[in-house]
Short mmCIF file of C-alpha atoms and ligand atoms in Angstrom, two decimals:
data_model
loop_
_atom_site.label_atom_id
_atom_site.label_comp_id
_atom_site.label_asym_id
_atom_site.label_seq_id
_atom_site.Cartn_x
_atom_site.Cartn_y
_atom_site.Cartn_z
CA MET A 1 26.03 -25.23 2.09
CA GLN A 2 28.56 -24.07 4.86
CA THR A 3 27.43 -25.62 8.77
CA ARG A 4 27.47 -23.08 11.48
CA ARG A 5 31.04 -25.42 12.94
CA ASP A 6 32.92 -24.95 9.84
CA PHE A 7 32.49 -21.28 9.62
CA LEU A 8 33.10 -20.17 13.52
CA GLN A 9 36.72 -23.00 12.26
CA LYS A 10 36.86 -20.74 9.47
CA MET A 11 36.65 -17.61 11.67
CA THR A 12 38.42 -18.00 14.80
CA GLY A 13 42.08 -19.00 12.22
CA SER A 14 42.26 -21.66 14.48
CA VAL A 15 40.94 -25.13 13.12
CA LEU A 16 43.33 -26.94 14.59
CA ALA A 17 42.50 -25.36 18.04
CA LEU A 18 39.14 -25.72 16.99
CA SER A 19 38.77 -28.88 16.23
CA ALA A 20 40.32 -30.32 19.41
CA LEU A 21 36.97 -30.01 21.05
CA SER A 22 34.29 -31.84 20.70
CA SER A 23 31.13 -30.02 18.06
CA THR A 24 28.80 -29.34 21.61
CA ALA A 25 32.41 -27.24 23.44
CA VAL A 26 32.94 -25.31 20.01
CA ALA A 27 29.09 -24.81 20.53
CA ALA A 28 28.59 -23.90 23.10
CA CYS A 29 31.82 -21.06 23.03
CA ALA A 30 29.34 -19.13 21.06
CA ASP A 31 26.27 -19.62 21.78
CA PRO A 32 25.29 -21.24 24.51
CA GLU A 33 21.25 -21.46 24.23
CA ARG A 34 22.33 -23.60 20.60
CA LYS A 35 21.04 -27.19 20.93
CA ASN A 36 22.29 -28.22 17.76
CA ASP A 37 24.19 -27.72 14.68
CA SER A 38 22.53 -25.56 12.48
CA PRO A 39 23.63 -24.26 8.95
CA VAL A 40 24.74 -20.99 8.63
CA LEU A 41 23.27 -18.38 5.36
CA ARG A 42 26.35 -16.75 4.13
CA VAL A 43 24.36 -13.51 3.04
CA ALA A 44 26.00 -11.07 0.71
CA ILE A 45 23.92 -7.37 1.08
CA MET A 46 23.27 -5.41 -2.54
CA GLY A 47 23.04 -1.63 -1.61
CA LEU A 48 25.29 -0.31 1.16
CA GLY A 49 23.22 2.43 2.63
CA SER A 50 21.13 3.77 5.38
CA TYR A 51 19.65 0.14 6.17
CA GLY A 52 22.07 -2.28 3.94
CA THR A 53 24.60 -0.79 7.22
CA ARG A 54 21.87 -1.24 10.15
CA VAL A 55 21.37 -5.66 8.63
CA ALA A 56 25.25 -5.29 8.46
CA GLU A 57 25.70 -4.45 12.57
CA ALA A 58 22.56 -7.00 13.01
CA MET A 59 24.27 -9.25 11.53
CA LYS A 60 27.22 -8.91 13.69
CA THR A 61 25.14 -11.02 16.49
CA CYS A 62 23.40 -13.57 14.59
CA THR A 63 24.61 -17.96 15.54
CA LYS A 64 22.26 -18.69 11.59
CA ALA A 65 23.54 -15.95 8.96
CA LYS A 66 26.60 -14.39 8.02
CA LEU A 67 27.35 -11.76 5.59
CA VAL A 68 30.05 -12.38 3.02
CA GLY A 69 29.22 -10.96 0.20
CA VAL A 70 28.32 -7.09 -0.50
CA ILE A 71 26.86 -5.56 -4.29
CA SER A 72 27.33 -2.09 -4.51
CA GLY A 73 28.57 0.78 -7.39
CA THR A 74 30.85 2.52 -4.56
CA PRO A 75 34.25 1.58 -4.53
CA ALA A 76 35.05 3.56 -1.32
CA LYS A 77 32.30 1.64 0.55
CA ILE A 78 33.07 -1.60 -0.92
CA LYS A 79 36.64 -1.74 0.49
CA ALA A 80 35.23 -0.32 3.74
CA TRP A 81 32.99 -3.50 4.18
CA GLN A 82 36.27 -5.10 2.95
CA THR A 83 37.58 -4.00 6.24
CA LYS A 84 35.24 -3.31 8.81
CA TYR A 85 33.16 -7.07 8.11
CA ASN A 86 36.48 -8.97 7.17
CA ILE A 87 35.14 -9.51 3.55
CA PRO A 88 37.67 -11.61 0.86
CA GLU A 89 37.62 -9.49 -2.24
CA LYS A 90 36.41 -12.53 -4.37
CA ASN A 91 32.87 -11.46 -2.56
CA CYS A 92 32.67 -8.30 -4.00
CA TYR A 93 30.20 -7.30 -6.85
CA ASN A 94 29.29 -4.15 -8.62
CA TYR A 95 26.04 -3.69 -10.31
CA GLU A 96 26.99 -4.85 -13.86
CA ASN A 97 28.60 -7.58 -12.88
CA PHE A 98 26.46 -9.44 -9.99
CA ASP A 99 24.90 -11.83 -12.60
CA ARG A 100 28.37 -13.89 -11.28
CA ILE A 101 27.58 -14.48 -8.81
CA LYS A 102 26.60 -17.42 -10.28
CA ASP A 103 29.99 -19.04 -9.62
CA ASN A 104 30.17 -17.88 -6.01
CA PRO A 105 29.89 -20.95 -4.01
CA ASP A 106 30.45 -18.95 -1.47
CA ILE A 107 27.13 -17.19 -1.07
CA ASP A 108 23.90 -18.72 -0.40
CA ALA A 109 21.65 -15.55 -0.83
CA VAL A 110 21.42 -11.92 -1.20
CA TYR A 111 19.56 -9.09 0.13
CA VAL A 112 18.37 -6.51 -2.05
CA ILE A 113 18.14 -3.15 0.86
CA THR A 114 18.41 -0.70 -2.37
CA PRO A 115 15.77 2.21 -3.90
CA ASN A 116 12.31 0.19 -4.26
CA GLY A 117 12.33 0.68 -8.29
CA LEU A 118 15.31 -1.20 -8.71
CA HIS A 119 14.24 -3.66 -6.88
CA HIS A 120 11.99 -5.94 -10.36
CA ASN A 121 14.97 -6.21 -11.72
CA GLN A 122 17.52 -7.26 -9.29
CA VAL A 123 15.62 -9.80 -7.79
CA ILE A 124 15.47 -11.05 -11.17
CA ARG A 125 18.95 -11.48 -12.28
CA VAL A 126 20.09 -12.50 -8.58
CA ALA A 127 16.83 -15.63 -9.07
CA MET A 128 18.22 -15.79 -12.21
CA ALA A 129 22.35 -16.56 -10.77
CA LYS A 130 20.31 -18.90 -8.87
CA LYS A 131 21.10 -17.83 -5.09
CA HIS A 132 18.06 -17.60 -2.63
CA VAL A 133 17.05 -13.56 -2.26
CA ILE A 134 15.88 -11.51 0.60
CA CYS A 135 13.77 -8.65 -0.67
CA GLU A 136 13.41 -5.60 0.90
CA LYS A 137 9.29 -3.54 1.65
CA PRO A 138 8.87 -2.49 -0.44
CA MET A 139 9.34 -6.07 -2.56
CA ALA A 140 8.25 -4.00 -6.04
CA VAL A 141 6.14 -0.37 -6.98
CA ASN A 142 3.17 -2.76 -8.03
CA ALA A 143 2.47 -5.83 -8.13
CA LYS A 144 3.00 -6.31 -11.53
CA GLU A 145 6.09 -5.70 -11.01
CA GLY A 146 5.87 -8.12 -7.67
CA GLN A 147 4.28 -11.30 -9.23
CA GLU A 148 6.89 -11.81 -11.87
CA MET A 149 9.39 -11.52 -9.17
CA VAL A 150 7.92 -14.66 -7.12
CA ASP A 151 7.70 -16.22 -10.79
CA ALA A 152 11.17 -15.54 -12.33
CA CYS A 153 12.34 -17.42 -8.63
CA ARG A 154 9.79 -20.12 -8.56
CA ASN A 155 11.18 -20.70 -12.26
CA ALA A 156 15.26 -20.15 -10.83
CA GLY A 157 14.08 -22.80 -8.00
CA VAL A 158 15.62 -19.89 -5.12
CA LYS A 159 13.63 -18.77 -2.77
CA LEU A 160 12.12 -15.30 -2.24
CA LEU A 161 12.01 -13.58 1.14
CA VAL A 162 10.75 -10.23 1.85
CA GLY A 163 12.46 -8.06 5.33
CA TYR A 164 8.75 -8.12 6.82
CA ARG A 165 11.33 -8.26 9.93
CA MET A 166 7.52 -7.07 12.13
CA HIS A 167 6.98 -11.27 11.37
CA PHE A 168 9.31 -12.37 13.71
CA GLU A 169 9.08 -9.21 16.76
CA PRO A 170 7.75 -10.22 20.36
CA HIS A 171 5.35 -8.23 21.15
CA THR A 172 3.92 -8.74 17.41
CA LEU A 173 3.89 -12.19 17.97
CA GLU A 174 2.41 -12.21 21.31
CA ILE A 175 -0.60 -10.64 20.67
CA ILE A 176 -0.76 -13.07 17.25
CA ARG A 177 -1.00 -15.60 20.04
CA MET A 178 -3.54 -14.07 21.78
CA ARG A 179 -5.99 -13.06 18.73
CA LYS A 180 -6.03 -16.65 17.39
CA ALA A 181 -6.72 -18.22 21.38
CA GLY A 182 -9.03 -16.06 21.61
CA GLU A 183 -8.84 -13.75 23.52
CA PHE A 184 -10.04 -10.87 22.29
CA GLY A 185 -12.99 -12.41 21.40
CA LYS A 186 -14.29 -11.31 18.07
CA VAL A 187 -11.92 -8.83 17.02
CA LEU A 188 -13.87 -6.15 14.63
CA PHE A 189 -11.04 -2.99 14.49
CA PHE A 190 -7.71 -2.08 13.68
CA GLN A 191 -6.52 1.06 13.93
CA GLY A 192 -2.54 1.54 12.06
CA LEU A 193 -0.78 5.13 12.55
CA SER A 194 2.26 5.12 10.21
CA GLY A 195 4.42 7.96 9.21
CA PHE A 196 7.12 10.92 8.81
CA ILE A 197 8.44 13.36 8.26
CA ILE A 198 10.65 13.49 5.27
CA GLY A 199 13.34 15.37 4.97
CA ASP A 200 15.55 16.14 1.91
CA PRO A 201 13.25 16.65 -1.25
CA SER A 202 15.93 15.51 -3.08
CA GLN A 203 16.36 12.10 -2.11
CA TRP A 204 14.52 8.98 -3.57
CA ARG A 205 12.25 8.22 -1.57
CA LEU A 206 10.13 11.48 -3.53
CA ASN A 207 11.72 10.06 -5.99
CA ARG A 208 9.04 8.24 -8.34
CA ALA A 209 10.81 6.25 -10.55
CA LEU A 210 12.82 4.96 -7.75
CA SER A 211 10.46 5.69 -4.96
CA GLY A 212 7.35 3.91 -6.98
CA GLY A 213 5.58 5.83 -5.04
CA GLY A 214 5.83 8.68 -1.84
CA SER A 215 4.63 7.63 1.75
CA MET A 216 2.30 4.38 1.32
CA MET A 217 5.08 2.26 -0.69
CA ASP A 218 7.72 3.22 1.54
CA ILE A 219 6.29 3.46 5.99
CA GLY A 220 2.08 3.41 4.73
CA ILE A 221 3.14 -0.17 3.72
CA TYR A 222 3.94 -0.98 7.46
CA SER A 223 -0.13 -0.25 8.70
CA ILE A 224 -1.60 -2.39 5.23
CA ASN A 225 0.92 -5.72 6.45
CA GLY A 226 -0.15 -4.78 9.56
CA SER A 227 -3.49 -4.65 9.36
CA ARG A 228 -3.16 -8.53 7.26
CA TYR A 229 -1.11 -10.16 10.58
CA MET A 230 -3.35 -8.27 13.64
CA ILE A 231 -6.74 -9.14 12.41
CA GLY A 232 -5.73 -12.39 10.32
CA GLU A 233 -7.01 -12.19 7.26
CA ASP A 234 -6.65 -10.60 3.90
CA PRO A 235 -9.14 -7.47 3.30
CA ILE A 236 -12.20 -7.66 1.04
CA TRP A 237 -11.99 -4.08 -0.06
CA VAL A 238 -10.47 -0.68 -0.12
CA THR A 239 -11.69 2.46 0.36
CA ALA A 240 -8.66 5.68 0.65
CA GLN A 241 -9.13 9.74 0.54
CA GLU A 242 -6.39 12.47 -0.18
CA PRO A 243 -6.31 16.26 1.33
CA PRO A 244 -4.58 18.12 -0.95
CA LYS A 245 -0.31 18.33 -0.82
CA THR A 246 1.07 20.43 0.98
CA ASN A 247 4.80 21.35 0.24
CA PRO A 248 4.51 21.00 -3.87
CA MET A 249 8.15 20.79 -3.31
CA LYS A 250 8.45 17.40 -1.72
CA PHE A 251 5.33 15.65 -3.56
CA LYS A 252 4.92 16.03 -7.17
CA GLU A 253 3.45 14.28 -9.76
CA GLY A 254 2.89 10.15 -8.38
CA VAL A 255 4.94 11.44 -4.72
CA ASP A 256 2.19 10.92 -2.52
CA GLU A 257 2.57 12.83 0.96
CA THR A 258 -0.86 11.55 2.57
CA ILE A 259 -3.24 8.89 2.62
CA GLN A 260 -6.22 7.66 4.60
CA PHE A 261 -7.38 4.25 4.01
CA GLN A 262 -10.26 1.93 5.37
CA LEU A 263 -9.90 -1.94 4.45
CA GLY A 264 -12.44 -4.86 5.37
CA PHE A 265 -11.81 -8.05 6.42
CA PRO A 266 -14.26 -11.08 5.71
CA GLY A 267 -14.99 -11.76 8.83
CA GLY A 268 -16.00 -8.27 9.40
CA ALA A 269 -13.04 -6.62 10.74
CA VAL A 270 -12.85 -2.23 9.50
CA ALA A 271 -8.84 -1.45 9.89
CA SER A 272 -8.70 2.67 9.31
CA CYS A 273 -5.32 4.01 8.86
CA LEU A 274 -2.74 6.21 7.73
CA SER A 275 -0.23 7.10 6.54
CA THR A 276 2.10 10.43 6.43
CA TYR A 277 5.19 12.11 5.06
CA SER A 278 3.91 14.77 7.33
CA LEU A 279 3.84 13.44 10.90
CA ASN A 280 6.05 12.27 13.86
CA ASN A 281 5.37 10.32 16.38
CA LEU A 282 3.15 8.28 13.73
CA ASP A 283 3.18 4.67 15.02
CA ARG A 284 0.86 2.79 16.98
CA PHE A 285 -1.18 0.15 16.13
CA PHE A 286 -4.62 -0.57 17.80
CA LEU A 287 -6.85 -4.25 17.72
CA ASP A 288 -9.98 -4.02 19.13
CA GLY A 289 -12.30 -7.01 19.30
CA THR A 290 -15.26 -7.88 21.73
CA GLN A 291 -13.59 -9.09 24.51
CA GLY A 292 -10.42 -7.06 24.63
CA PHE A 293 -7.96 -5.26 23.26
CA ALA A 294 -4.10 -4.89 22.00
CA GLU A 295 -1.81 -2.04 21.10
CA LEU A 296 1.43 -1.84 20.02
CA MET A 297 3.43 1.70 20.47
CA PRO A 298 5.43 1.93 18.91
CA SER A 299 4.43 -0.72 16.86
CA THR A 300 7.17 -0.92 13.90
CA GLY A 301 9.47 1.71 14.79
CA TYR A 302 13.94 -0.23 15.36
CA GLY A 303 12.45 -0.49 18.91
CA PRO A 304 12.18 -0.88 21.56
CA ILE A 305 8.77 -1.97 21.07
CA ALA A 306 6.04 -1.38 23.65
CA GLY A 307 3.09 -2.01 23.85
CA ARG A 308 -0.24 -3.67 26.37
CA THR A 309 -3.67 -5.06 26.12
CA HIS A 310 -6.67 -5.36 28.62
CA LYS A 311 -5.10 -7.55 29.97
CA GLY A 312 -2.13 -5.20 31.15
CA VAL A 313 1.61 -3.97 29.70
CA LEU A 314 3.70 -7.11 27.43
CA ASP A 315 7.00 -7.72 28.59
CA GLN A 316 8.11 -9.59 26.40
CA PRO A 317 12.13 -9.60 24.89
CA VAL A 318 13.35 -6.29 23.58
CA THR A 319 15.15 -7.43 20.39
CA THR A 320 17.62 -6.54 17.08
CA HIS A 321 14.53 -7.19 14.70
CA GLN A 322 16.66 -8.12 12.38
CA THR A 323 18.95 -9.64 14.27
CA VAL A 324 16.34 -12.64 14.47
CA GLN A 325 14.91 -11.08 10.91
CA MET A 326 18.23 -12.75 9.41
CA ASP A 327 18.69 -16.08 11.94
CA GLU A 328 14.79 -16.45 11.29
CA MET A 329 15.38 -16.31 7.71
CA SER A 330 18.57 -18.89 7.54
CA GLY A 331 15.85 -21.30 8.99
CA ILE A 332 13.40 -20.80 6.59
CA LEU A 333 15.61 -20.55 3.08
CA LEU A 334 18.08 -23.66 4.86
CA GLU A 335 16.01 -25.84 6.87
CA GLY A 336 12.69 -25.22 5.46
CA HIS A 337 11.55 -23.97 8.01
CA GLN A 338 7.10 -22.07 8.48
CA PRO A 339 7.71 -19.16 10.41
CA ILE A 340 4.78 -18.17 11.87
CA VAL A 341 3.90 -15.05 9.93
CA ALA A 342 4.22 -15.29 6.20
CA VAL A 343 7.61 -13.72 4.49
CA ASP A 344 7.01 -15.21 1.55
CA GLY A 345 6.90 -12.72 -2.24
CA LEU A 346 3.12 -13.70 -2.59
CA GLU A 347 3.12 -11.76 0.65
CA ALA A 348 4.47 -8.51 -0.17
CA VAL A 349 2.18 -8.94 -3.64
CA LYS A 350 -0.68 -9.19 -1.31
CA ASP A 351 0.64 -5.76 0.39
CA LEU A 352 1.19 -4.78 -3.29
CA LYS A 353 -1.52 -5.52 -4.68
CA ILE A 354 -4.09 -3.54 -1.88
CA ILE A 355 -1.46 0.14 -2.31
CA ASP A 356 -2.43 -0.18 -6.09
CA ALA A 357 -6.11 -0.57 -5.06
CA ILE A 358 -5.01 2.31 -2.77
CA TYR A 359 -4.20 4.55 -5.70
CA GLN A 360 -6.73 3.46 -7.56
CA ALA A 361 -9.26 4.28 -5.10
CA THR A 362 -7.88 7.59 -3.91
CA LYS A 363 -8.29 8.69 -7.63
CA SER A 364 -11.68 7.66 -8.72
CA GLY A 365 -13.56 7.63 -4.77
CA GLN A 366 -14.22 4.43 -5.68
CA LYS A 367 -15.02 1.36 -3.10
CA VAL A 368 -12.24 -1.11 -5.55
CA GLU A 369 -12.61 -4.98 -4.42
CA LEU A 370 -9.74 -6.85 -3.04
CA HIS A 371 -8.78 -10.18 -4.65
CA LEU A 372 -6.35 -11.65 -2.57
P1 NAD B 1 19.86 4.48 1.22
O1 NAD B 1 19.64 5.77 0.15
O2 NAD B 1 19.77 4.56 2.52
O3 NAD B 1 20.28 3.11 -0.03
C1 NAD B 1 20.37 3.06 -1.04
C2 NAD B 1 21.83 2.24 -1.17
O4 NAD B 1 21.52 2.18 -2.57
C3 NAD B 1 22.90 3.45 -1.18
O5 NAD B 1 23.87 2.60 -0.47
C4 NAD B 1 22.52 3.30 -2.87
O6 NAD B 1 24.40 4.02 -3.41
C5 NAD B 1 22.50 2.23 -3.79
N1 NAD B 1 22.04 2.47 -4.83
C6 NAD B 1 21.97 1.86 -5.97
N2 NAD B 1 21.06 2.09 -6.83
C7 NAD B 1 20.50 3.88 -6.57
C8 NAD B 1 19.70 4.51 -7.30
N3 NAD B 1 20.51 4.53 -8.81
N4 NAD B 1 20.16 6.05 -6.33
C9 NAD B 1 19.81 6.04 -5.38
N5 NAD B 1 20.83 4.87 -4.64
C10 NAD B 1 21.24 3.99 -5.12
O7 NAD B 1 18.70 3.98 2.10
P2 NAD B 1 17.82 2.84 2.45
O8 NAD B 1 16.90 3.65 3.30
O9 NAD B 1 18.73 2.16 2.93
O10 NAD B 1 16.55 2.24 1.88
C11 NAD B 1 17.04 0.98 0.95
C12 NAD B 1 16.18 -0.76 1.02
O11 NAD B 1 15.44 -0.05 2.07
C13 NAD B 1 14.53 0.50 0.19
O12 NAD B 1 13.27 -0.19 -0.29
C14 NAD B 1 13.87 0.94 1.96
O13 NAD B 1 11.76 0.73 1.77
C15 NAD B 1 14.04 -0.53 2.57
N6 NAD B 1 13.78 -0.32 3.97
C16 NAD B 1 13.58 -1.09 4.71
C17 NAD B 1 13.32 -0.71 6.20
C18 NAD B 1 12.90 -1.86 7.51
O14 NAD B 1 12.41 -1.64 8.26
N7 NAD B 1 13.43 -2.83 6.85
C19 NAD B 1 14.00 0.28 6.63
C20 NAD B 1 14.57 1.37 5.94
C21 NAD B 1 14.42 1.11 4.47
#
């Protein structure tokens, strides 16, 4: 493990100049807010696609996490990332040889940002290489695979976190704080709307083997996960309906276009949600209780997140979600911090159990009981 000070010294290329300064002064140069010498999480990103790029850019302003390695099947991308992010050759891997990361003491964690259907195998390989894993959502394509990933990480003695960036988002956390403080009274209703119009029919998101499903896996999961952190309970039943598909070219067998679903919670609340690949401007959470309400719109996009409650407009700071997520995950992985809302593999398995049940309910038309 490398401390933040070690890292700063290496990055400047002027160890002598920096060591002449006190540690407090070094810290203050880079981050006036920082109060102590936190360790830096050294991360390799696997999958240099669109979201991997977003994470890499956001990590430039992290204070507790640093991009130090890459895993990709495309040599040209590796070269470009090496130049852009100053990544040494010894920290570059491809999908065939990344098990060798086990012998690399300069990488603490691998962030898996590949198509969903690949996560299971890749996460287990990273765990066997004894590195902590951060995996993108959905963590797997079903709960069974998700549980196997959790077990593999536990057996290997590494931690498994999932890229639930909203769990660190200030407007979201303020609503959670208000709910815990009882400011909404008894919460009885949540609405989650999650969707966008998907384009290119040949993309992996519309390929069942790589995606594990359709809109539900990709975007509907935000309403599922959101219902849980907004209400503050895990659901005990689900019902779901899938209307006829509008485009057989895009939405083949096993790839859902639109599903509406309902979740029941032990305290009596119900959630009513829509997941779709055929509507834009669908990113809204609404929570209602006997004494107040909260609305987030947009609720899970990259931001800025906006919201209001019965007390007025929320004015929490606007953040770059992935920057905050990676700094917070550094604290969780290296310092044992506990997040306000869980971001571990078991949290993801709960969402996958709900997704399994939603798919089951759309086929059977029956209510499915959940045991999370
Ligand atoms: P993408 O298609 O832009 O990137 C995927 C990357 O995986 C590419 O670099 C591709 O080359 C690589 N890859 C490796 N093997 C592949 C294969 N067999 N087929 C296709 N690509 C392969 O996708 P993305 O949007 O970056 O999504 C990647 C993951 O990140 C998904 O799990 C997705 O759900 C997740 N994601 C999360 C968020 C978020 O806000 N948390 C946002 C977008 C995507």
